[in-house]
Amino acid sequence: MANRVFNFNAGPATLPLSVLEKIQQEMLDYRGTGMSIMESSHRAPEFDQINDDTITLVKELLGLDDSYHVLFLGGGASTQFAMLPMNFLPDGKTAAYVDTGAWSSKAIKEAKGLGTVEVVASSKESNFDQIPDLSDIKLDSKAAYLHLTSNNTIFGTQYQSFPDTGNTPLICDMSSDIASRKHDFTKFSMIYAGAQKNLGPSGVTLVLIRDDLLKTGKEDIPIIFRYGTHADKKSLYNTPPCFPIYVLNLVLHWIKDQGGLAAVEKINRAKMERLYQMMDLNPDYFRGTVKTDSRSWMNVTMRLPNEELEKKFIAEAKEAGMVGLKGHRSVGGIRASIYNAFPREGVDHLVAFMEKFKAAN
Ligand SMILES: *Cc1c(COP(=O)(O)O)cnc(C)c1O
């Protein structure tokens, strides 16, 4: 595939080539049905098989038992910012949030419109260059839940471990690092993630909810916004995003075929170590923007000596077959998003380019 670039886009992001080829192969005639899966009914047996298989795969890869409901919803992760407090923030309770910038700030803003919110920790004062220390976090008995954002896609920070919250449900937006490494996912009462970074195309949001939390969901909200509605019907209460779910299924198989999260973690670790090592050897030229112990494995952010050089870097990288390296408009600089599907060779290609660029400039 000579005309494929190394795609560092932050999301939607690169997909495994083998998955794209499989989609291409099955596009016109999905496994002998004489139609694309896009044209199939969501009530048809072939879609039901995909739906069931995807639920099973998610649980298997993340190590979750049947106490978890696996939902495939529309509206992106941003819709979860609202649906979560609508369902699980009753009057008289407080929702606790940790603010690590951008996405968590949006989640907080949405929750504030729906109930009482307390920001229990924040790294705002240092412009979100780190994950706040939560080792001795104290939660009020009135806390309905604690909400975290495991990886900040824009600032390039990531939790390396998660706090213990006792009986308070721990809820996490894992949009930009889900299934990228092993964790004890049973710590979480709820996890949600837009698929378009690590799991597939945009259009489907994966939502995992443990049954004990689900049962506490409020009933005085519209039917369509209740998690219970979707859990009762295996996400088939209304037409789900069928095609994105199909691609999600193929991506999960791709992860499983490599050996699951342990294998993917190993590859992701090597990729990010290679890149940070290059930066650490040239700290005055490729200046990391976050504290070392908060570094993201998924979104590597850096500044060059000046903005002129950053522009040149991005333009010349493009000529060398690498796109999507421009930092988010709110922070500038360079951002290399190296999600699950981003190949190791692409990281090596970037590091070699960085060396050459520095020597020439
Ligand atoms: C991209 C992203 C979102 C927003 O997802 P949408 O699907 O666009 O709503 C939310 N949270 C995090 C951590 C993200 O990276």
Short mmCIF file of N, CA, C and O and ligand atoms in Angstrom, two decimals, residues 75-78 81 103 149 151 153 173 175-176 194 196-197, ligand 1:
data_model
loop_
_atom_site.label_atom_id
_atom_site.label_comp_id
_atom_site.label_asym_id
_atom_site.label_seq_id
_atom_site.Cartn_x
_atom_site.Cartn_y
_atom_site.Cartn_z
N GLY A 75 -24.08 9.50 19.33
CA GLY A 75 -23.93 10.80 20.00
C GLY A 75 -22.54 11.12 20.50
O GLY A 75 -22.31 12.21 21.04
N GLY A 76 -21.61 10.20 20.35
CA GLY A 76 -20.23 10.47 20.77
C GLY A 76 -20.07 10.49 22.29
O GLY A 76 -21.05 10.47 23.04
N ALA A 77 -18.82 10.55 22.71
CA ALA A 77 -18.53 10.61 24.15
C ALA A 77 -19.16 11.85 24.77
O ALA A 77 -19.56 11.83 25.94
N SER A 78 -19.28 12.91 23.99
CA SER A 78 -19.84 14.16 24.51
C SER A 78 -21.28 13.99 24.99
O SER A 78 -21.70 14.67 25.93
N PHE A 81 -21.32 12.90 28.50
CA PHE A 81 -21.11 13.96 29.50
C PHE A 81 -22.45 14.36 30.13
O PHE A 81 -22.51 14.70 31.31
N TRP A 103 -11.46 17.83 27.85
CA TRP A 103 -12.62 16.93 27.90
C TRP A 103 -13.25 16.86 29.28
O TRP A 103 -14.47 16.89 29.40
N THR A 149 -11.02 11.35 33.60
CA THR A 149 -10.73 11.21 32.16
C THR A 149 -9.36 10.56 32.08
O THR A 149 -8.35 11.19 32.41
N ASN A 151 -7.21 9.65 29.88
CA ASN A 151 -6.14 10.17 29.02
C ASN A 151 -6.59 11.49 28.43
O ASN A 151 -7.66 11.56 27.81
N THR A 153 -6.35 13.74 25.66
CA THR A 153 -5.99 13.69 24.25
C THR A 153 -5.30 14.97 23.77
O THR A 153 -4.46 14.93 22.87
N ASP A 173 -14.11 8.41 31.56
CA ASP A 173 -14.09 8.64 30.12
C ASP A 173 -12.75 8.11 29.61
O ASP A 173 -11.70 8.68 29.89
N SER A 175 -12.06 7.56 26.33
CA SER A 175 -12.15 7.68 24.86
C SER A 175 -10.82 7.53 24.15
O SER A 175 -10.75 6.93 23.08
N SER A 176 -9.75 8.07 24.73
CA SER A 176 -8.51 8.07 23.96
C SER A 176 -7.46 7.08 24.45
O SER A 176 -6.33 7.11 23.97
N GLY A 194 -15.73 7.07 23.13
CA GLY A 194 -16.01 7.20 21.70
C GLY A 194 -15.04 6.27 20.99
O GLY A 194 -13.88 6.16 21.37
N GLN A 196 -13.63 6.37 18.06
CA GLN A 196 -12.81 6.85 16.94
C GLN A 196 -11.34 7.08 17.23
O GLN A 196 -10.61 7.54 16.35
N LYS A 197 -10.86 6.75 18.42
CA LYS A 197 -9.42 6.86 18.68
C LYS A 197 -8.76 5.47 18.69
O LYS A 197 -7.91 5.20 17.88
C1 LIG B 1 -12.32 12.83 21.62
C2 LIG B 1 -12.71 12.80 23.04
C3 LIG B 1 -14.02 13.10 23.47
C4 LIG B 1 -15.10 13.59 22.54
O1 LIG B 1 -15.63 12.59 21.80
P1 LIG B 1 -16.83 12.85 20.78
O2 LIG B 1 -17.09 11.46 20.30
O3 LIG B 1 -16.33 13.78 19.74
O4 LIG B 1 -17.97 13.41 21.53
C5 LIG B 1 -14.29 12.99 24.81
N1 LIG B 1 -13.35 12.64 25.70
C6 LIG B 1 -12.08 12.35 25.32
C7 LIG B 1 -11.08 11.95 26.35
C8 LIG B 1 -11.72 12.42 23.99
O5 LIG B 1 -10.47 12.16 23.61
#
